[in-house]
């Protein structure tokens, strides 16, 4: 990994000067190279994390056929990533979708986009730290710690909270430390998933390749296929993290777009091979679908059914490490979004959240507030899968809002100036296809169904708000409305009256499309 001391002085000054033309001072440490930028985005996606969280959902919905949701989602998200890659090449500042909408739309629109995306990131942190017990507890059992019950929500909660505290401390101590751990973890995840997948394909092939057409008697239709997509949808997002950390990346106008696209491609290949191998290694498909009290097997069950205890334990530890670095990168990305919005005076107590430690070069208070908010859903903890419902739906909605603004900007002639990464005449087509895909997936998320958007009274007692009317509303609807209402109240009462930072773009780049912007600087 490249550190700030490895960066030639002229390159560091160039990047700092480029940031200054957006009206921002270089406060965060610019220590990430292309691989580190890719690694952070890849670990946010983290195929092993999402697959371990929701593999059982896809399996119990349409059997082995659910693997075909993987390429469908990967292609759709790659279209979104292409669009975002071009925008990130124009606006290499911390904040991702919030920053892009700030430059290409109105301040009110960008504020609500950032507000929704911020809570989507916070809920994703919660969902992923809640995932680590699924792999870690069986691994600890394999090491002889048999008192831990993987099925106990209380045990899962304790492990998740400990994980949240550890990743918060690591993020406080700086992106350099996070990147070092992250880079190492990504290498282990890629090698671990790929090598174990090959071992399962060669030595533990119980189902054969035809498992991808075997629904085990479950009905396969448009509705069930869309429901089974939820695992793939939960995995392949967060690639814009490479853009969110642009202010800590060398030459971000070139590095960030590459990292965004490489992360999607890498996750698709590694995750696809692992999914295929896991399905083929299931000893009995009917048993896997009906196992765990009807909830279905997860990859840990498949691994334990095929490997001796010691080898299964080693692999589960590798997966646990991969999920851990996923937690690190998601928290890092969400912190940068909180920092970026606070620096523009757009959040409550912005002055505190935007303060950067002069010694650690991290926004310490932003680290703490994001972690505290991520802990709130644990007050009504009902498992990682239910939290993932709200997190994923909000992320896709934020992406759709971002793509919508870019499409509007393209209709007005943006971009007039070429950035290092550009789609050229393909931009409008890619943008339209990304919007069609994103809109379809939002409808898919919002659709009230037990598999992917249940009502609390359909969760078998896992979740209850102790209010009959609220327990009869689909989970995603409740979360979305609550976040929007809180945002509307704050924005109308306080936010719209605050002094926002001027929206500035370099003179050689396209002028911001938002009205009332500051003059471009040289």
Short mmCIF file of N, CA and C in Angstrom, two decimals, residues 182-344:
data_model
loop_
_atom_site.label_atom_id
_atom_site.label_comp_id
_atom_site.label_asym_id
_atom_site.label_seq_id
_atom_site.Cartn_x
_atom_site.Cartn_y
_atom_site.Cartn_z
N UNK A 182 -7.43 -3.53 5.46
CA UNK A 182 -8.36 -3.80 4.37
C UNK A 182 -7.68 -4.51 3.20
N UNK A 183 -6.50 -4.02 2.80
CA UNK A 183 -5.78 -4.63 1.69
C UNK A 183 -5.45 -6.08 1.97
N UNK A 184 -4.98 -6.34 3.19
CA UNK A 184 -4.65 -7.71 3.59
C UNK A 184 -5.91 -8.58 3.58
N UNK A 185 -7.00 -8.03 4.12
CA UNK A 185 -8.24 -8.80 4.17
C UNK A 185 -8.80 -9.11 2.80
N UNK A 186 -8.70 -8.15 1.87
CA UNK A 186 -9.20 -8.37 0.52
C UNK A 186 -8.42 -9.48 -0.18
N UNK A 187 -7.12 -9.48 -0.01
CA UNK A 187 -6.30 -10.56 -0.60
C UNK A 187 -6.73 -11.91 -0.05
N UNK A 188 -6.93 -11.98 1.26
CA UNK A 188 -7.36 -13.24 1.87
C UNK A 188 -8.76 -13.63 1.39
N UNK A 189 -9.64 -12.63 1.24
CA UNK A 189 -11.00 -12.95 0.78
C UNK A 189 -10.98 -13.49 -0.64
N UNK A 190 -10.24 -12.83 -1.52
CA UNK A 190 -10.18 -13.27 -2.91
C UNK A 190 -9.57 -14.67 -3.01
N UNK A 191 -8.42 -14.86 -2.35
CA UNK A 191 -7.76 -16.17 -2.40
C UNK A 191 -8.59 -17.22 -1.69
N UNK A 192 -9.13 -16.85 -0.52
CA UNK A 192 -9.89 -17.81 0.28
C UNK A 192 -11.14 -18.29 -0.45
N UNK A 193 -11.91 -17.34 -0.96
CA UNK A 193 -13.14 -17.72 -1.66
C UNK A 193 -12.85 -18.52 -2.91
N UNK A 194 -11.85 -18.08 -3.66
CA UNK A 194 -11.55 -18.73 -4.94
C UNK A 194 -10.94 -20.12 -4.73
N UNK A 195 -9.97 -20.21 -3.81
CA UNK A 195 -9.31 -21.50 -3.57
C UNK A 195 -10.29 -22.52 -2.99
N UNK A 196 -11.07 -22.12 -2.01
CA UNK A 196 -12.04 -23.05 -1.43
C UNK A 196 -13.13 -23.41 -2.43
N UNK A 197 -13.47 -22.46 -3.29
CA UNK A 197 -14.45 -22.76 -4.33
C UNK A 197 -13.92 -23.84 -5.26
N UNK A 198 -12.66 -23.73 -5.65
CA UNK A 198 -12.06 -24.75 -6.52
C UNK A 198 -12.01 -26.11 -5.83
N UNK A 199 -11.69 -26.11 -4.53
CA UNK A 199 -11.64 -27.37 -3.78
C UNK A 199 -13.03 -28.02 -3.76
N UNK A 200 -14.05 -27.20 -3.53
CA UNK A 200 -15.41 -27.75 -3.50
C UNK A 200 -15.83 -28.25 -4.88
N UNK A 201 -15.45 -27.52 -5.92
CA UNK A 201 -15.80 -27.93 -7.28
C UNK A 201 -15.14 -29.25 -7.66
N UNK A 202 -13.90 -29.44 -7.24
CA UNK A 202 -13.14 -30.63 -7.64
C UNK A 202 -13.43 -31.84 -6.76
N UNK A 203 -13.50 -31.62 -5.44
CA UNK A 203 -13.56 -32.75 -4.52
C UNK A 203 -14.92 -32.94 -3.83
N UNK A 204 -15.80 -31.96 -3.90
CA UNK A 204 -17.07 -32.06 -3.18
C UNK A 204 -18.25 -31.68 -4.07
N UNK A 205 -18.22 -32.16 -5.29
CA UNK A 205 -19.27 -31.87 -6.26
C UNK A 205 -20.38 -32.92 -6.11
N UNK A 206 -21.40 -32.59 -5.32
CA UNK A 206 -22.50 -33.53 -5.08
C UNK A 206 -23.67 -33.31 -6.04
N UNK A 207 -23.80 -32.11 -6.58
CA UNK A 207 -24.99 -31.77 -7.36
C UNK A 207 -24.74 -31.73 -8.87
N UNK A 208 -23.50 -31.45 -9.27
CA UNK A 208 -23.22 -31.29 -10.69
C UNK A 208 -23.65 -29.92 -11.17
N UNK A 209 -23.24 -29.57 -12.37
CA UNK A 209 -23.55 -28.24 -12.91
C UNK A 209 -25.05 -28.04 -13.12
N UNK A 210 -25.78 -29.13 -13.25
CA UNK A 210 -27.22 -28.98 -13.48
C UNK A 210 -27.96 -28.42 -12.28
N UNK A 211 -27.27 -28.22 -11.16
CA UNK A 211 -27.92 -27.63 -9.98
C UNK A 211 -28.43 -26.22 -10.30
N UNK A 212 -27.83 -25.58 -11.30
CA UNK A 212 -28.24 -24.20 -11.63
C UNK A 212 -29.60 -24.17 -12.32
N UNK A 213 -30.11 -25.34 -12.69
CA UNK A 213 -31.46 -25.41 -13.27
C UNK A 213 -32.41 -26.22 -12.38
N UNK A 214 -31.94 -26.56 -11.18
CA UNK A 214 -32.71 -27.41 -10.26
C UNK A 214 -33.36 -26.54 -9.19
N UNK A 215 -34.67 -26.42 -9.27
CA UNK A 215 -35.39 -25.62 -8.27
C UNK A 215 -35.85 -26.45 -7.09
N UNK A 216 -35.56 -27.76 -7.12
CA UNK A 216 -35.98 -28.68 -6.05
C UNK A 216 -37.49 -28.66 -5.85
N UNK A 217 -38.21 -28.46 -6.92
CA UNK A 217 -39.67 -28.48 -6.85
C UNK A 217 -40.30 -27.16 -6.51
N UNK A 218 -39.49 -26.14 -6.20
CA UNK A 218 -40.02 -24.81 -5.89
C UNK A 218 -40.44 -24.12 -7.18
N UNK A 219 -41.50 -23.33 -7.11
CA UNK A 219 -42.00 -22.65 -8.30
C UNK A 219 -41.05 -21.54 -8.72
N UNK A 220 -40.70 -21.52 -9.99
CA UNK A 220 -39.86 -20.47 -10.54
C UNK A 220 -40.69 -19.64 -11.52
N UNK A 221 -40.92 -18.41 -11.16
CA UNK A 221 -41.66 -17.49 -12.01
C UNK A 221 -41.12 -16.09 -11.81
N UNK A 222 -41.65 -15.10 -12.51
CA UNK A 222 -41.16 -13.73 -12.36
C UNK A 222 -41.16 -13.24 -10.91
N UNK A 223 -42.24 -13.52 -10.19
CA UNK A 223 -42.35 -13.04 -8.81
C UNK A 223 -41.32 -13.69 -7.91
N UNK A 224 -41.17 -15.02 -7.99
CA UNK A 224 -40.22 -15.72 -7.13
C UNK A 224 -38.78 -15.39 -7.52
N UNK A 225 -38.51 -15.19 -8.82
CA UNK A 225 -37.17 -14.82 -9.25
C UNK A 225 -36.79 -13.44 -8.70
N UNK A 226 -37.73 -12.50 -8.75
CA UNK A 226 -37.47 -11.16 -8.22
C UNK A 226 -37.21 -11.20 -6.72
N UNK A 227 -37.92 -12.06 -6.01
CA UNK A 227 -37.69 -12.19 -4.56
C UNK A 227 -36.33 -12.80 -4.28
N UNK A 228 -35.94 -13.80 -5.10
CA UNK A 228 -34.65 -14.46 -4.91
C UNK A 228 -33.48 -13.55 -5.23
N UNK A 229 -33.74 -12.46 -5.96
CA UNK A 229 -32.68 -11.52 -6.32
C UNK A 229 -32.11 -10.80 -5.11
N UNK A 230 -32.81 -10.85 -3.99
CA UNK A 230 -32.44 -9.99 -2.86
C UNK A 230 -31.02 -10.24 -2.37
N UNK A 231 -30.57 -11.50 -2.39
CA UNK A 231 -29.19 -11.76 -1.96
C UNK A 231 -28.21 -11.03 -2.86
N UNK A 232 -28.38 -11.18 -4.17
CA UNK A 232 -27.48 -10.52 -5.12
C UNK A 232 -27.56 -9.00 -5.00
N UNK A 233 -28.75 -8.48 -4.78
CA UNK A 233 -28.93 -7.04 -4.62
C UNK A 233 -28.21 -6.53 -3.37
N UNK A 234 -28.23 -7.33 -2.31
CA UNK A 234 -27.57 -6.93 -1.06
C UNK A 234 -26.05 -6.96 -1.19
N UNK A 235 -25.53 -7.81 -2.09
CA UNK A 235 -24.08 -7.93 -2.24
C UNK A 235 -23.50 -6.80 -3.07
N UNK A 236 -24.03 -6.61 -4.28
CA UNK A 236 -23.34 -5.76 -5.26
C UNK A 236 -23.79 -4.31 -5.15
N UNK A 237 -23.34 -3.64 -4.12
CA UNK A 237 -23.44 -2.18 -4.03
C UNK A 237 -22.33 -1.70 -3.12
N UNK A 238 -22.11 -0.39 -3.12
CA UNK A 238 -21.01 0.17 -2.34
C UNK A 238 -19.76 0.42 -3.16
N UNK A 239 -19.84 0.15 -4.47
CA UNK A 239 -18.68 0.38 -5.33
C UNK A 239 -18.29 1.84 -5.40
N UNK A 240 -19.23 2.73 -5.10
CA UNK A 240 -18.92 4.16 -5.11
C UNK A 240 -18.05 4.57 -3.93
N UNK A 241 -17.73 3.62 -3.05
CA UNK A 241 -16.84 3.92 -1.92
C UNK A 241 -15.50 4.46 -2.41
N UNK A 242 -15.03 3.96 -3.54
CA UNK A 242 -13.77 4.45 -4.10
C UNK A 242 -13.86 5.95 -4.38
N UNK A 243 -15.05 6.43 -4.73
CA UNK A 243 -15.24 7.86 -4.96
C UNK A 243 -15.40 8.62 -3.65
N UNK A 244 -16.05 7.98 -2.67
CA UNK A 244 -16.26 8.61 -1.37
C UNK A 244 -14.93 8.93 -0.69
N UNK A 245 -13.92 8.09 -0.92
CA UNK A 245 -12.60 8.31 -0.32
C UNK A 245 -11.67 9.04 -1.28
N UNK A 246 -12.22 9.80 -2.22
CA UNK A 246 -11.41 10.47 -3.24
C UNK A 246 -10.40 11.43 -2.64
N UNK A 247 -10.76 12.09 -1.53
CA UNK A 247 -9.84 13.06 -0.93
C UNK A 247 -8.69 12.40 -0.20
N UNK A 248 -8.73 11.08 -0.10
CA UNK A 248 -7.62 10.34 0.51
C UNK A 248 -6.92 9.44 -0.51
N UNK A 249 -7.20 9.69 -1.79
CA UNK A 249 -6.67 8.87 -2.88
C UNK A 249 -5.77 9.71 -3.77
N UNK A 250 -4.65 9.13 -4.21
CA UNK A 250 -3.77 9.81 -5.15
C UNK A 250 -4.40 9.84 -6.54
N UNK A 251 -4.29 10.98 -7.20
CA UNK A 251 -4.81 11.15 -8.56
C UNK A 251 -6.23 10.58 -8.67
N UNK A 252 -7.16 11.06 -7.85
CA UNK A 252 -8.49 10.44 -7.77
C UNK A 252 -9.31 10.55 -9.06
N UNK A 253 -9.05 11.55 -9.89
CA UNK A 253 -9.83 11.66 -11.12
C UNK A 253 -9.62 10.45 -12.03
N UNK A 254 -8.44 9.81 -11.94
CA UNK A 254 -8.18 8.62 -12.73
C UNK A 254 -8.34 7.34 -11.91
N UNK A 255 -7.87 7.36 -10.67
CA UNK A 255 -7.88 6.15 -9.85
C UNK A 255 -9.28 5.75 -9.41
N UNK A 256 -10.10 6.71 -8.97
CA UNK A 256 -11.42 6.37 -8.43
C UNK A 256 -12.33 5.70 -9.46
N UNK A 257 -12.45 6.22 -10.69
CA UNK A 257 -13.31 5.53 -11.66
C UNK A 257 -12.86 4.10 -11.96
N UNK A 258 -11.54 3.90 -12.09
CA UNK A 258 -11.03 2.55 -12.32
C UNK A 258 -11.39 1.63 -11.15
N UNK A 259 -11.19 2.13 -9.94
CA UNK A 259 -11.46 1.32 -8.76
C UNK A 259 -12.94 0.95 -8.66
N UNK A 260 -13.82 1.89 -9.02
CA UNK A 260 -15.26 1.64 -9.00
C UNK A 260 -15.61 0.46 -9.90
N UNK A 261 -15.10 0.48 -11.12
CA UNK A 261 -15.43 -0.56 -12.10
C UNK A 261 -14.74 -1.88 -11.78
N UNK A 262 -13.48 -1.82 -11.37
CA UNK A 262 -12.76 -3.04 -11.02
C UNK A 262 -13.43 -3.77 -9.87
N UNK A 263 -13.98 -3.00 -8.92
CA UNK A 263 -14.62 -3.61 -7.76
C UNK A 263 -15.85 -4.43 -8.17
N UNK A 264 -16.66 -3.89 -9.08
CA UNK A 264 -17.85 -4.61 -9.54
C UNK A 264 -17.45 -5.87 -10.31
N UNK A 265 -16.47 -5.73 -11.21
CA UNK A 265 -16.03 -6.87 -12.01
C UNK A 265 -15.43 -7.96 -11.12
N UNK A 266 -14.56 -7.56 -10.20
CA UNK A 266 -13.93 -8.52 -9.30
C UNK A 266 -14.93 -9.25 -8.43
N UNK A 267 -15.90 -8.50 -7.89
CA UNK A 267 -16.91 -9.11 -7.03
C UNK A 267 -17.78 -10.08 -7.82
N UNK A 268 -18.11 -9.73 -9.06
CA UNK A 268 -18.93 -10.61 -9.90
C UNK A 268 -18.22 -11.95 -10.16
N UNK A 269 -16.95 -11.89 -10.49
CA UNK A 269 -16.21 -13.12 -10.81
C UNK A 269 -16.01 -13.98 -9.57
N UNK A 270 -15.46 -13.38 -8.51
CA UNK A 270 -15.16 -14.14 -7.29
C UNK A 270 -16.45 -14.67 -6.66
N UNK A 271 -17.45 -13.81 -6.54
CA UNK A 271 -18.71 -14.23 -5.93
C UNK A 271 -19.43 -15.28 -6.75
N UNK A 272 -19.38 -15.14 -8.09
CA UNK A 272 -20.05 -16.11 -8.95
C UNK A 272 -19.46 -17.50 -8.84
N UNK A 273 -18.13 -17.58 -8.83
CA UNK A 273 -17.46 -18.88 -8.69
C UNK A 273 -17.79 -19.51 -7.34
N UNK A 274 -17.78 -18.68 -6.28
CA UNK A 274 -18.08 -19.21 -4.94
C UNK A 274 -19.53 -19.68 -4.84
N UNK A 275 -20.46 -18.92 -5.41
CA UNK A 275 -21.87 -19.32 -5.39
C UNK A 275 -22.07 -20.67 -6.09
N UNK A 276 -21.47 -20.80 -7.28
CA UNK A 276 -21.61 -22.05 -8.03
C UNK A 276 -21.03 -23.22 -7.24
N UNK A 277 -19.85 -23.04 -6.68
CA UNK A 277 -19.21 -24.11 -5.93
C UNK A 277 -20.02 -24.49 -4.69
N UNK A 278 -20.58 -23.49 -4.00
CA UNK A 278 -21.37 -23.77 -2.79
C UNK A 278 -22.63 -24.55 -3.12
N UNK A 279 -23.30 -24.17 -4.20
CA UNK A 279 -24.50 -24.90 -4.61
C UNK A 279 -24.17 -26.34 -5.01
N UNK A 280 -23.07 -26.53 -5.74
CA UNK A 280 -22.69 -27.87 -6.18
C UNK A 280 -22.24 -28.75 -5.02
N UNK A 281 -21.77 -28.12 -3.93
CA UNK A 281 -21.26 -28.88 -2.79
C UNK A 281 -22.35 -29.27 -1.79
N UNK A 282 -23.59 -28.85 -2.02
CA UNK A 282 -24.68 -29.23 -1.11
C UNK A 282 -24.94 -30.73 -1.24
N UNK A 283 -24.82 -31.49 -0.16
CA UNK A 283 -25.01 -32.95 -0.26
C UNK A 283 -26.43 -33.33 -0.68
N UNK A 284 -27.43 -32.65 -0.13
CA UNK A 284 -28.82 -32.95 -0.45
C UNK A 284 -29.59 -31.64 -0.53
N UNK A 285 -30.09 -31.30 -1.70
CA UNK A 285 -30.71 -30.00 -1.92
C UNK A 285 -31.98 -29.84 -1.09
N UNK A 286 -32.78 -30.88 -0.97
CA UNK A 286 -34.02 -30.80 -0.18
C UNK A 286 -33.70 -30.55 1.29
N UNK A 287 -32.69 -31.25 1.80
CA UNK A 287 -32.28 -31.05 3.20
C UNK A 287 -31.80 -29.62 3.43
N UNK A 288 -31.04 -29.09 2.47
CA UNK A 288 -30.52 -27.73 2.60
C UNK A 288 -31.64 -26.69 2.61
N UNK A 289 -32.66 -26.93 1.80
CA UNK A 289 -33.78 -25.98 1.71
C UNK A 289 -34.64 -26.00 2.97
N UNK A 290 -34.81 -27.16 3.56
CA UNK A 290 -35.69 -27.29 4.74
C UNK A 290 -34.93 -27.21 6.05
N UNK A 291 -33.60 -27.12 5.98
CA UNK A 291 -32.78 -27.13 7.20
C UNK A 291 -32.91 -25.86 8.02
N UNK A 292 -32.28 -25.88 9.19
CA UNK A 292 -32.31 -24.75 10.13
C UNK A 292 -33.73 -24.29 10.45
N UNK A 293 -34.59 -25.28 10.71
CA UNK A 293 -35.96 -24.97 11.09
C UNK A 293 -36.78 -24.35 9.98
N UNK A 294 -36.44 -24.69 8.73
CA UNK A 294 -37.17 -24.14 7.60
C UNK A 294 -36.58 -22.87 7.04
N UNK A 295 -35.54 -22.34 7.70
CA UNK A 295 -34.90 -21.11 7.22
C UNK A 295 -33.90 -21.38 6.11
N UNK A 296 -33.47 -22.63 5.97
CA UNK A 296 -32.53 -23.00 4.93
C UNK A 296 -31.08 -22.93 5.38
N UNK A 297 -30.24 -23.65 4.66
CA UNK A 297 -28.80 -23.66 4.97
C UNK A 297 -28.15 -22.35 4.52
N UNK A 298 -27.12 -21.96 5.26
CA UNK A 298 -26.24 -20.89 4.80
C UNK A 298 -24.91 -21.52 4.40
N UNK A 299 -23.98 -20.77 3.79
CA UNK A 299 -22.71 -21.37 3.35
C UNK A 299 -21.93 -22.05 4.45
N UNK A 300 -22.06 -21.58 5.70
CA UNK A 300 -21.35 -22.23 6.80
C UNK A 300 -21.80 -23.68 6.96
N UNK A 301 -23.11 -23.94 6.79
CA UNK A 301 -23.63 -25.31 6.87
C UNK A 301 -23.05 -26.18 5.76
N UNK A 302 -22.93 -25.61 4.56
CA UNK A 302 -22.38 -26.36 3.43
C UNK A 302 -20.92 -26.69 3.67
N UNK A 303 -20.17 -25.73 4.17
CA UNK A 303 -18.75 -25.94 4.45
C UNK A 303 -18.56 -27.00 5.53
N UNK A 304 -19.34 -26.92 6.59
CA UNK A 304 -19.21 -27.89 7.69
C UNK A 304 -19.64 -29.29 7.25
N UNK A 305 -20.52 -29.37 6.25
CA UNK A 305 -20.99 -30.68 5.78
C UNK A 305 -19.97 -31.36 4.86
N UNK A 306 -18.99 -30.59 4.36
CA UNK A 306 -18.05 -31.15 3.38
C UNK A 306 -16.62 -31.28 3.88
N UNK A 307 -16.24 -30.47 4.83
CA UNK A 307 -14.84 -30.45 5.25
C UNK A 307 -14.70 -30.96 6.68
N UNK A 308 -13.53 -31.53 7.00
CA UNK A 308 -13.29 -31.89 8.39
C UNK A 308 -13.33 -30.64 9.26
N UNK A 309 -13.58 -30.85 10.53
CA UNK A 309 -13.81 -29.73 11.44
C UNK A 309 -12.70 -28.70 11.39
N UNK A 310 -11.44 -29.15 11.39
CA UNK A 310 -10.32 -28.20 11.45
C UNK A 310 -10.24 -27.34 10.19
N UNK A 311 -10.53 -27.94 9.03
CA UNK A 311 -10.45 -27.19 7.79
C UNK A 311 -11.65 -26.23 7.65
N UNK A 312 -12.82 -26.69 8.07
CA UNK A 312 -13.99 -25.83 8.05
C UNK A 312 -13.78 -24.63 8.97
N UNK A 313 -13.14 -24.86 10.10
CA UNK A 313 -12.87 -23.78 11.04
C UNK A 313 -11.93 -22.75 10.43
N UNK A 314 -10.88 -23.21 9.76
CA UNK A 314 -9.93 -22.29 9.12
C UNK A 314 -10.65 -21.42 8.09
N UNK A 315 -11.50 -22.06 7.29
CA UNK A 315 -12.17 -21.30 6.25
C UNK A 315 -13.15 -20.29 6.83
N UNK A 316 -13.86 -20.70 7.87
CA UNK A 316 -14.81 -19.78 8.50
C UNK A 316 -14.09 -18.60 9.14
N UNK A 317 -12.88 -18.82 9.61
CA UNK A 317 -12.08 -17.71 10.15
C UNK A 317 -11.67 -16.76 9.03
N UNK A 318 -11.33 -17.31 7.86
CA UNK A 318 -10.99 -16.47 6.71
C UNK A 318 -12.20 -15.62 6.30
N UNK A 319 -13.36 -16.26 6.26
CA UNK A 319 -14.59 -15.54 5.91
C UNK A 319 -14.90 -14.47 6.96
N UNK A 320 -14.71 -14.81 8.23
CA UNK A 320 -14.95 -13.84 9.30
C UNK A 320 -14.05 -12.62 9.13
N UNK A 321 -12.79 -12.86 8.75
CA UNK A 321 -11.86 -11.75 8.52
C UNK A 321 -12.34 -10.89 7.35
N UNK A 322 -12.86 -11.54 6.30
CA UNK A 322 -13.35 -10.80 5.15
C UNK A 322 -14.55 -9.93 5.53
N UNK A 323 -15.44 -10.48 6.32
CA UNK A 323 -16.61 -9.71 6.77
C UNK A 323 -16.17 -8.56 7.67
N UNK A 324 -15.14 -8.80 8.47
CA UNK A 324 -14.62 -7.76 9.36
C UNK A 324 -14.09 -6.57 8.56
N UNK A 325 -13.30 -6.84 7.50
CA UNK A 325 -12.78 -5.72 6.72
C UNK A 325 -13.90 -5.05 5.91
N UNK A 326 -14.94 -5.82 5.60
CA UNK A 326 -16.12 -5.22 4.97
C UNK A 326 -16.74 -4.21 5.93
N UNK A 327 -16.86 -4.60 7.20
CA UNK A 327 -17.37 -3.67 8.22
C UNK A 327 -16.53 -2.40 8.28
N UNK A 328 -15.20 -2.57 8.23
CA UNK A 328 -14.29 -1.44 8.29
C UNK A 328 -14.53 -0.45 7.16
N UNK A 329 -14.61 -0.99 5.94
CA UNK A 329 -14.72 -0.10 4.77
C UNK A 329 -16.09 0.57 4.71
N UNK A 330 -17.14 -0.14 5.09
CA UNK A 330 -18.48 0.47 5.07
C UNK A 330 -18.55 1.61 6.08
N UNK A 331 -18.00 1.37 7.26
CA UNK A 331 -17.99 2.43 8.27
C UNK A 331 -17.16 3.61 7.78
N UNK A 332 -16.01 3.34 7.16
CA UNK A 332 -15.15 4.41 6.65
C UNK A 332 -15.89 5.25 5.61
N UNK A 333 -16.60 4.59 4.70
CA UNK A 333 -17.33 5.31 3.66
C UNK A 333 -18.45 6.15 4.25
N UNK A 334 -19.17 5.61 5.22
CA UNK A 334 -20.28 6.34 5.83
C UNK A 334 -19.78 7.53 6.63
N UNK A 335 -18.65 7.35 7.28
CA UNK A 335 -18.04 8.45 8.03
C UNK A 335 -17.67 9.59 7.09
N UNK A 336 -17.12 9.26 5.90
CA UNK A 336 -16.73 10.30 4.95
C UNK A 336 -17.95 11.04 4.42
N UNK A 337 -19.05 10.34 4.25
CA UNK A 337 -20.28 11.01 3.83
C UNK A 337 -20.76 11.96 4.92
N UNK A 338 -20.74 11.51 6.15
CA UNK A 338 -21.12 12.36 7.28
C UNK A 338 -20.20 13.58 7.36
N UNK A 339 -18.91 13.35 7.17
CA UNK A 339 -17.93 14.44 7.19
C UNK A 339 -18.19 15.42 6.06
N UNK A 340 -18.43 14.89 4.84
CA UNK A 340 -18.64 15.75 3.69
C UNK A 340 -19.87 16.63 3.84
N UNK A 341 -20.97 16.06 4.35
CA UNK A 341 -22.18 16.85 4.55
C UNK A 341 -21.99 17.86 5.67
N UNK A 342 -21.29 17.47 6.73
CA UNK A 342 -21.08 18.37 7.86
C UNK A 342 -20.16 19.53 7.48
N UNK A 343 -19.16 19.23 6.66
CA UNK A 343 -18.24 20.28 6.21
C UNK A 343 -18.99 21.36 5.43
N UNK A 344 -20.08 20.95 4.77
CA UNK A 344 -20.92 21.90 4.04
C UNK A 344 -22.03 22.47 4.91
#
